């Protein structure tokens, strides 16, 4: 037996939930099928840059995000000796019309999930249904499912199916059965959160050190978590390592595998080893991506978010590009109807745009600023930075990334809404 939907979305992650809200805004009926029996707020911190925040603003979600996230004010870079390298304003402070948020992934997912339940109804997300594949007959597409115990569940027929099923996407495997495992970048990451007193501007995103000797990304993701003004601070340690960690977002990590690289990072703006030691739990994950695909679409099936373009998390763009895919696709479906041609248009525009982001994340993401300083100083302390590398050069790296990822202030202001 099977039921019939207009659009079936596979996966209730950031991309799938944003797509459901956007389709609803466009007057298109949809339902999400999610593998896990219950959505739990997993993960640690992520950033939503102004181009993606704009989309969430157009969904009316900024008041809810403000209750749980931190509006980032600046992005600031230090070398592994704690010496200041580069600073630039972020979000509204940088002249964007939309803020940048640093937020717990679970909080962002909860804001989206609550809005889906409120606007589309409590049955809009069906949990405990893992999609195993889809078949097409020219008229419709049929999704096949199993329960968490592996029992076959009834099929669901739809006019279109959008696979938002993340980095282990079953539908991507169906489209590209020969594709190998995700590509390891040679860097492992350890992530955690700790309750700590505010540092620097109280809304600073810090990047420090370099991958060869140990790099950290540190930023607050929740304000006043204890009624005494402390924040929840998110940190990510990244170190070059020939052996990739296991690809499981919830896998615990061990202090001894990475803390030695940061043991002497006692800076006047933050005591990094003390922050790491006070963390509740530590997760490890390898930095992986996939070579960009030539197309994500086959007939009535397309991919979105990490299923389509997993990228190494070096430009704060994983969640953002998933959000933009969702909004762009909803706009196309609104204008062109639930047609294969609308999927083809989405494919053409978003494959090209995200291919650039995936490749630039490998070579020249914003943290390339730290690579320049590390290589030109040989990892040593400097007396003066300017003769070694100018602020203008460092600014150019940052500006280039904004252009590639689609969030320079002028371009973003000029671009019409997707919906
Ligand atoms: C548990 C978890 C923790 C994460 N933690 C972090 C983090 O700490 N930092 C970070 O930068 N990024 C993290 N990510 C990844 C981040 O959410 C994505 O890179 C980004 O937001 C793009 O979102 P997405 O919707 O494409 O994929 P995801 O957010 O990964 O969502 C995919 C969804 O699809 C579901 N799913 C998978 N396979 C199937 C299937 N066959 N059938 C039905 N449903 C399926 C998954 O359960 C998940 O809910 C995490 C992802 C997950 C799933």
Coordinates of C-alpha atoms and ligand atoms in Angstrom, one line a residue:
X1 CA 0.0 0.0 0.0
X2 CA 1.3 3.5 -0.6
X3 CA 0.2 7.1 0.1
X4 CA 0.6 10.1 -2.2
X5 CA 2.2 13.5 -1.6
X6 CA 3.2 16.5 -3.7
X7 CA 6.8 16.8 -2.5
X8 CA 8.5 14.2 -0.3
X9 CA 11.5 15.4 1.6
X10 CA 13.9 12.9 3.0
X11 CA 15.7 14.0 6.1
X12 CA 14.7 16.5 8.8
X13 CA 18.1 18.2 9.1
X14 CA 18.8 21.9 8.5
X15 CA 18.2 21.6 4.7
X16 CA 15.1 19.4 4.9
X17 CA 13.3 21.5 7.5
X18 CA 14.1 24.8 5.7
X19 CA 12.8 23.3 2.5
X20 CA 9.5 22.3 4.2
X21 CA 9.0 25.8 5.5
X22 CA 9.9 27.4 2.2
X23 CA 7.5 25.1 0.2
X24 CA 4.8 25.9 2.7
X25 CA 5.5 29.6 2.2
X26 CA 5.2 29.0 -1.6
X27 CA 1.8 27.2 -1.1
X28 CA 3.2 23.7 -2.0
X29 CA 2.2 20.7 0.1
X30 CA 5.1 18.5 1.4
X31 CA 6.0 16.0 4.1
X32 CA 9.4 15.1 5.6
X33 CA 10.4 11.5 6.3
X34 CA 13.2 11.2 8.8
X35 CA 15.3 8.1 9.7
X36 CA 15.7 8.6 13.5
X37 CA 12.8 7.7 15.8
X38 CA 13.0 11.1 17.5
X39 CA 14.8 14.3 16.6
X40 CA 17.3 15.2 19.3
X41 CA 19.4 18.4 19.4
X42 CA 22.7 16.9 18.3
X43 CA 26.0 18.4 17.3
X44 CA 27.8 21.5 18.5
X45 CA 28.1 25.0 17.1
X46 CA 27.6 26.2 13.6
X47 CA 27.5 29.6 11.9
X48 CA 24.8 31.1 9.9
X49 CA 26.3 33.8 7.7
X50 CA 24.3 36.8 6.5
X51 CA 23.3 35.2 3.1
X52 CA 21.6 32.3 5.0
X53 CA 20.3 34.5 7.8
X54 CA 18.5 36.6 5.1
X55 CA 16.6 33.4 4.1
X56 CA 15.7 32.6 7.7
X57 CA 14.6 36.3 8.1
X58 CA 12.3 35.9 5.0
X59 CA 10.8 32.9 6.9
X60 CA 10.2 35.1 9.9
X61 CA 12.5 33.2 12.2
X62 CA 15.0 35.8 13.4
X63 CA 13.1 36.5 16.7
X64 CA 13.3 32.8 17.5
X65 CA 17.0 32.6 16.6
X66 CA 17.7 35.7 18.8
X67 CA 16.4 33.8 21.8
X68 CA 18.9 30.9 21.4
X69 CA 21.9 32.1 19.3
X70 CA 24.5 34.8 19.4
X71 CA 24.7 37.6 16.9
X72 CA 28.4 37.5 15.8
X73 CA 30.1 40.9 15.8
X74 CA 33.6 40.2 14.5
X75 CA 35.8 37.5 13.0
X76 CA 39.3 37.7 14.5
X77 CA 42.5 35.7 13.7
X78 CA 45.6 35.0 15.9
X79 CA 48.7 32.9 15.3
X80 CA 49.5 29.9 17.6
X81 CA 51.5 32.2 19.9
X82 CA 48.3 34.3 20.5
X83 CA 49.6 37.2 18.4
X84 CA 46.9 39.3 16.7
X85 CA 46.8 38.8 12.9
X86 CA 43.6 40.1 11.4
X87 CA 40.1 41.3 12.4
X88 CA 37.0 42.2 10.5
X89 CA 33.5 43.1 11.5
X90 CA 30.8 40.5 10.9
X91 CA 27.0 40.5 10.2
X92 CA 25.2 43.8 10.8
X93 CA 28.5 45.4 12.1
X94 CA 30.0 44.7 8.7
X95 CA 27.3 46.6 6.8
X96 CA 25.1 43.6 5.9
X97 CA 21.4 44.0 6.2
X98 CA 21.2 40.6 8.0
X99 CA 23.0 39.4 11.1
X100 CA 25.5 36.5 11.4
X101 CA 24.5 33.9 14.0
X102 CA 26.7 31.5 16.0
X103 CA 24.4 28.9 17.2
X104 CA 24.2 25.3 18.5
X105 CA 23.2 23.1 15.6
X106 CA 20.5 21.5 17.9
X107 CA 19.0 24.9 18.7
X108 CA 18.8 25.8 15.0
X109 CA 17.2 22.5 14.2
X110 CA 14.7 22.9 17.0
X111 CA 13.8 26.5 15.9
X112 CA 13.1 25.1 12.3
X113 CA 11.3 21.9 13.6
X114 CA 9.0 23.9 15.9
X115 CA 8.2 26.3 13.0
X116 CA 7.4 23.3 10.8
X117 CA 5.1 21.7 13.4
X118 CA 3.4 25.1 14.0
X119 CA 2.9 26.1 10.3
X120 CA 2.5 22.7 8.5
X121 CA 1.0 20.7 11.4
X122 CA 2.2 18.0 13.8
X123 CA 2.2 15.3 11.0
X124 CA 4.5 17.2 8.7
X125 CA 7.5 15.3 9.9
X126 CA 7.3 11.5 10.1
X127 CA 10.1 10.0 12.2
X128 CA 11.4 6.5 12.2
X129 CA 11.3 6.0 8.4
X130 CA 14.7 5.4 6.8
X131 CA 14.5 5.9 3.0
X132 CA 16.3 3.1 1.2
X133 CA 15.8 4.3 -2.4
X134 CA 13.2 5.5 -4.9
X135 CA 11.8 4.3 -8.2
X136 CA 10.2 6.4 -11.0
X137 CA 7.5 5.6 -13.6
X138 CA 7.3 8.8 -15.6
X139 CA 4.2 9.9 -13.8
X140 CA 5.5 9.9 -10.2
X141 CA 8.3 8.8 -7.9
X142 CA 7.9 6.2 -5.2
X143 CA 10.1 6.3 -2.0
X144 CA 10.8 3.0 -0.2
X145 CA 11.4 2.9 3.6
X146 CA 12.4 0.7 6.5
X147 CA 11.8 1.2 10.2
X148 CA 14.7 1.6 12.7
X149 CA 14.5 -2.3 13.2
X150 CA 14.9 -2.8 9.4
X151 CA 11.3 -3.8 8.8
X152 CA 9.9 -2.7 5.4
X153 CA 7.3 0.1 5.7
X154 CA 4.6 1.2 3.2
X155 CA 5.9 3.1 0.1
X156 CA 5.2 6.8 -0.4
X157 CA 4.4 8.1 -3.9
X158 CA 5.0 11.8 -4.8
X159 CA 5.3 14.1 -7.7
X160 CA 8.8 15.1 -6.6
X161 CA 11.4 13.8 -4.1
X162 CA 14.1 15.9 -2.6
X163 CA 16.9 14.0 -0.7
X164 CA 18.1 16.1 2.2
X165 CA 19.6 13.0 3.9
X166 CA 23.0 14.4 4.7
X167 CA 26.6 13.2 4.2
X168 CA 25.6 9.5 4.2
X169 CA 22.8 10.0 1.7
X170 CA 21.1 6.8 0.5
X171 CA 19.7 8.6 -2.6
X172 CA 23.1 10.0 -3.6
X173 CA 24.4 6.4 -3.5
X174 CA 21.4 5.4 -5.7
X175 CA 22.3 8.1 -8.3
X176 CA 26.1 7.4 -8.1
X177 CA 26.6 3.8 -7.0
X178 CA 30.2 3.8 -8.1
X179 CA 31.2 6.8 -6.0
X180 CA 33.8 6.1 -3.3
X181 CA 33.6 7.0 0.4
X182 CA 33.9 10.7 1.4
X183 CA 37.3 12.2 0.7
X184 CA 39.4 12.7 3.8
X185 CA 41.2 16.1 3.8
X186 CA 44.0 15.0 6.1
X187 CA 42.7 16.9 9.1
X188 CA 40.8 15.5 12.1
X189 CA 38.6 17.7 14.3
X190 CA 37.7 17.5 18.0
X191 CA 34.7 19.6 19.1
X192 CA 33.1 20.6 22.4
X193 CA 31.3 23.2 24.4
X194 CA 32.1 24.7 27.8
X195 CA 30.3 27.3 30.0
X196 CA 32.8 30.2 30.2
X197 CA 32.9 33.9 30.9
X198 CA 32.6 36.1 27.8
X199 CA 35.9 37.0 26.0
X200 CA 36.9 39.7 23.5
X201 CA 33.8 41.4 22.1
X202 CA 31.5 38.8 23.8
X203 CA 30.5 37.9 20.2
X204 CA 33.8 37.2 18.5
X205 CA 34.5 34.3 16.2
X206 CA 38.2 33.4 16.8
X207 CA 40.4 31.4 14.5
X208 CA 43.9 30.7 15.7
X209 CA 47.1 28.7 14.9
X210 CA 47.4 26.5 11.9
X211 CA 46.5 22.9 10.9
X212 CA 50.1 21.6 10.9
X213 CA 50.7 22.5 14.6
X214 CA 47.1 22.8 15.8
X215 CA 44.3 25.2 14.9
X216 CA 41.4 26.3 17.0
X217 CA 38.0 27.9 16.1
X218 CA 36.3 29.3 19.2
X219 CA 33.0 31.3 19.5
X220 CA 30.1 31.7 21.9
X221 CA 26.8 30.1 20.9
X222 CA 24.4 30.8 23.8
X223 CA 24.3 33.9 26.0
X224 CA 23.8 34.0 29.8
X225 CA 23.5 30.3 30.3
X226 CA 23.7 30.5 34.1
X227 CA 22.0 33.7 35.1
X228 CA 25.5 35.2 35.8
X229 CA 26.4 36.2 32.3
X230 CA 28.4 33.1 31.3
X231 CA 28.2 31.9 27.7
X232 CA 28.2 28.5 26.1
X233 CA 31.5 28.6 24.2
X234 CA 31.9 26.3 21.2
X235 CA 35.4 25.2 20.2
X236 CA 36.9 23.1 17.4
X237 CA 40.4 21.8 17.4
X238 CA 41.8 20.8 14.0
X239 CA 45.1 19.0 13.4
X240 CA 46.7 17.4 10.4
X241 CA 46.7 13.6 10.8
X242 CA 47.3 10.9 8.2
X243 CA 44.7 8.6 10.0
X244 CA 41.1 9.7 9.6
X245 CA 38.7 9.5 12.6
X246 CA 35.6 7.4 12.2
X247 CA 32.8 9.3 10.3
X248 CA 30.1 9.5 13.0
X249 CA 28.9 12.9 14.1
X250 CA 28.3 11.6 17.7
X251 CA 31.6 9.7 18.3
X252 CA 33.3 10.7 21.6
X253 CA 36.9 12.1 21.3
X254 CA 39.8 11.8 23.8
X255 CA 41.7 14.8 25.3
X256 CA 45.1 13.1 24.9
X257 CA 44.7 12.9 21.2
X258 CA 44.7 16.7 20.7
X259 CA 45.2 18.7 23.9
X260 CA 49.0 18.5 23.8
X261 CA 49.0 20.7 20.7
X262 CA 47.2 23.5 22.7
X263 CA 48.7 23.0 26.2
X264 CA 50.6 26.3 26.2
X265 CA 47.8 28.4 24.7
X266 CA 47.3 30.6 27.8
X267 CA 46.5 33.9 26.1
X268 CA 45.4 37.2 27.7
X269 CA 42.1 36.9 25.8
X270 CA 41.4 33.2 26.7
X271 CA 43.0 30.3 28.6
X272 CA 42.4 27.7 25.8
X273 CA 43.5 24.5 27.6
X274 CA 41.4 25.4 30.6
X275 CA 38.4 26.0 28.4
X276 CA 38.9 22.6 26.7
X277 CA 39.3 20.8 30.0
X278 CA 36.1 22.2 31.4
X279 CA 34.0 20.9 28.5
X280 CA 31.2 18.5 29.2
X281 CA 31.9 16.1 26.4
X282 CA 34.2 16.0 23.4
X283 CA 33.4 14.7 19.9
X284 CA 35.7 13.8 17.1
X285 CA 35.1 13.8 13.4
X286 CA 37.3 13.7 10.3
X287 CA 37.2 16.7 7.9
X288 CA 35.7 15.2 4.8
X289 CA 34.0 16.3 1.6
X290 CA 33.2 14.7 -1.8
X291 CA 34.3 15.7 -5.3
X292 CA 31.5 17.9 -6.7
X293 CA 29.0 16.1 -8.9
X294 CA 28.0 17.1 -12.4
X295 CA 24.3 16.8 -11.6
X296 CA 22.1 16.0 -8.6
X297 CA 18.9 15.4 -10.5
X298 CA 17.4 12.4 -12.2
X299 CA 13.8 12.9 -13.4
X300 CA 11.7 13.7 -10.3
X301 CA 14.5 13.2 -7.8
X302 CA 17.1 15.7 -6.7
X303 CA 19.6 16.2 -3.9
X304 CA 20.0 19.1 -1.5
X305 CA 22.5 20.2 1.3
X306 CA 25.2 17.8 2.4
X307 CA 23.6 15.0 0.3
X308 CA 24.4 17.1 -2.7
X309 CA 27.6 18.9 -1.8
X310 CA 29.4 17.8 1.4
X311 CA 32.2 20.3 2.1
X312 CA 35.0 20.6 4.6
X313 CA 33.8 22.9 7.4
X314 CA 36.3 25.7 6.9
X315 CA 34.1 28.5 5.7
X316 CA 31.0 28.3 7.9
X317 CA 29.0 27.4 4.8
X318 CA 27.6 23.8 5.3
X319 CA 24.3 24.8 6.9
X320 CA 24.2 28.1 4.9
X321 CA 24.4 26.5 1.5
X322 CA 21.8 23.9 2.5
X323 CA 19.5 26.7 3.5
X324 CA 20.1 28.5 0.2
X325 CA 19.5 25.4 -1.9
X326 CA 16.2 25.0 -0.1
X327 CA 15.1 28.5 -0.7
X328 CA 16.2 28.6 -4.3
X329 CA 14.5 25.2 -5.1
X330 CA 11.2 26.4 -3.4
X331 CA 11.4 29.6 -5.6
X332 CA 11.8 27.5 -8.8
X333 CA 8.9 25.2 -7.9
X334 CA 6.7 28.1 -7.1
X335 CA 7.4 29.7 -10.5
X336 CA 7.6 26.7 -12.7
X337 CA 5.3 24.2 -10.9
X338 CA 6.2 20.7 -9.7
X339 CA 8.0 19.8 -12.9
X340 CA 11.2 18.1 -13.9
X341 CA 12.2 21.3 -15.6
X342 CA 12.1 23.2 -12.3
X343 CA 14.4 20.6 -10.8
X344 CA 16.7 21.0 -13.8
X345 CA 16.9 24.8 -13.3
X346 CA 17.7 24.3 -9.6
X347 CA 20.3 21.8 -10.5
X348 CA 22.0 24.0 -13.0
X349 CA 22.3 27.1 -10.8
X350 CA 23.1 25.3 -7.5
X351 CA 25.5 22.7 -8.8
X352 CA 27.6 25.5 -10.3
X353 CA 27.5 27.7 -7.2
X354 CA 28.2 25.0 -4.6
X355 CA 31.0 23.5 -6.7
X356 CA 32.9 26.7 -6.3
X357 CA 32.3 26.7 -2.5
X358 CA 33.4 23.0 -2.1
X359 CA 36.6 23.6 -4.1
X360 CA 37.4 26.9 -2.4
X361 CA 36.9 25.4 1.0
X362 CA 39.7 22.9 0.1
X363 CA 42.2 25.6 -1.0
X364 CA 41.3 29.2 0.0
X365 CA 38.7 29.4 2.8
X366 CA 38.9 32.3 5.3
X367 CA 41.4 30.4 7.4
X368 CA 43.9 30.6 4.5
X369 CA 44.7 33.9 6.3
X370 CA 46.4 31.8 9.0
X371 CA 48.2 29.6 6.5
X372 CA 49.8 32.7 4.9
X373 CA 51.0 33.9 8.3
X374 CA 52.2 30.4 9.4
X375 CA 54.1 29.8 6.2
X376 CA 55.7 33.2 5.9
X377 CA 56.8 33.3 9.6
X378 CA 57.8 29.6 9.6
X379 CA 55.5 29.2 12.6
X380 CA 57.7 31.6 14.7
X381 CA 56.6 34.7 16.7
X382 CA 56.8 37.9 14.7
X383 CA 58.0 41.4 15.7
X384 CA 55.7 43.2 13.2
X385 CA 53.3 41.5 10.9
X386 CA 53.0 44.2 8.2
X387 CA 56.3 43.6 6.5
X388 CA 55.5 39.9 6.4
X389 CA 52.0 40.1 5.1
X390 CA 49.8 43.2 4.7
X391 CA 46.3 43.6 6.1
X392 CA 45.2 44.3 2.5
X393 CA 46.4 40.9 1.4
X394 CA 44.6 39.2 4.3
X395 CA 41.4 41.2 3.6
X396 CA 41.6 40.1 -0.1
X397 CA 41.5 36.4 1.0
X398 CA 38.4 37.1 3.1
X399 CA 36.7 39.1 0.4
X400 CA 37.4 36.5 -2.2
X401 CA 35.7 33.8 -0.1
X402 CA 32.6 36.1 0.4
X403 CA 32.3 36.5 -3.3
X404 CA 32.6 32.7 -4.0
X405 CA 30.1 31.8 -1.3
X406 CA 27.7 34.6 -2.3
X407 CA 27.7 36.9 0.6
X408 CA 29.5 40.1 -0.2
X409 CA 27.3 42.9 1.3
X410 CA 26.7 44.6 -2.0
X411 CA 25.8 41.4 -4.0
X412 CA 23.5 40.2 -1.2
X413 CA 21.7 43.6 -1.0
X414 CA 21.2 43.7 -4.8
X415 CA 20.0 40.1 -5.2
X416 CA 16.2 39.7 -5.4
X417 CA 14.5 37.3 -3.0
X418 CA 14.3 33.7 -4.2
X419 CA 10.6 33.4 -3.3
Ligands
LIG1 C1 23.6 14.3 14.2 C2 24.3 15.4 13.4 C3 25.2 16.2 14.1 C4 25.9 17.2 13.4 N1 26.8 18.0 14.0 C5 27.4 19.0 13.4 C6 28.3 19.9 14.0 O1 28.5 19.8 15.2 N2 28.9 20.9 13.3 C7 28.7 21.0 12.0 O2 29.3 21.9 11.3 N3 27.8 20.2 11.3 C8 27.2 19.2 11.9 N4 26.3 18.4 11.3 C9 26.2 18.6 9.8 C10 25.3 19.8 9.5 O3 24.1 19.7 10.1 C11 25.2 19.9 8.0 O4 26.6 20.0 7.4 C12 24.5 21.1 7.4 O5 23.7 21.7 8.4 C13 23.7 20.7 6.2 O6 22.5 20.1 6.6 P1 21.7 18.9 5.9 O7 20.3 19.1 6.2 O8 22.1 18.8 4.5 O9 22.2 17.6 6.6 P2 22.1 17.1 8.1 O10 21.9 18.3 9.0 O11 23.2 16.2 8.3 O12 20.7 16.3 8.1 C14 20.4 15.1 7.4 C15 19.2 14.5 8.1 O13 18.8 13.3 7.3 C16 18.5 12.2 8.1 N5 18.7 11.0 7.3 C17 19.9 10.5 6.9 N6 19.7 9.4 6.1 C18 18.4 9.3 6.0 C19 17.6 8.4 5.3 N7 18.1 7.4 4.5 N8 16.2 8.5 5.4 C20 15.7 9.5 6.1 N9 16.4 10.4 6.8 C21 17.8 10.3 6.7 C22 19.5 12.4 9.3 O14 19.1 11.7 10.4 C23 19.4 13.9 9.4 O15 18.4 14.3 10.3 C24 25.7 17.4 12.0 C25 24.7 16.5 11.3 C26 24.1 15.5 12.0 C27 23.1 14.6 11.3

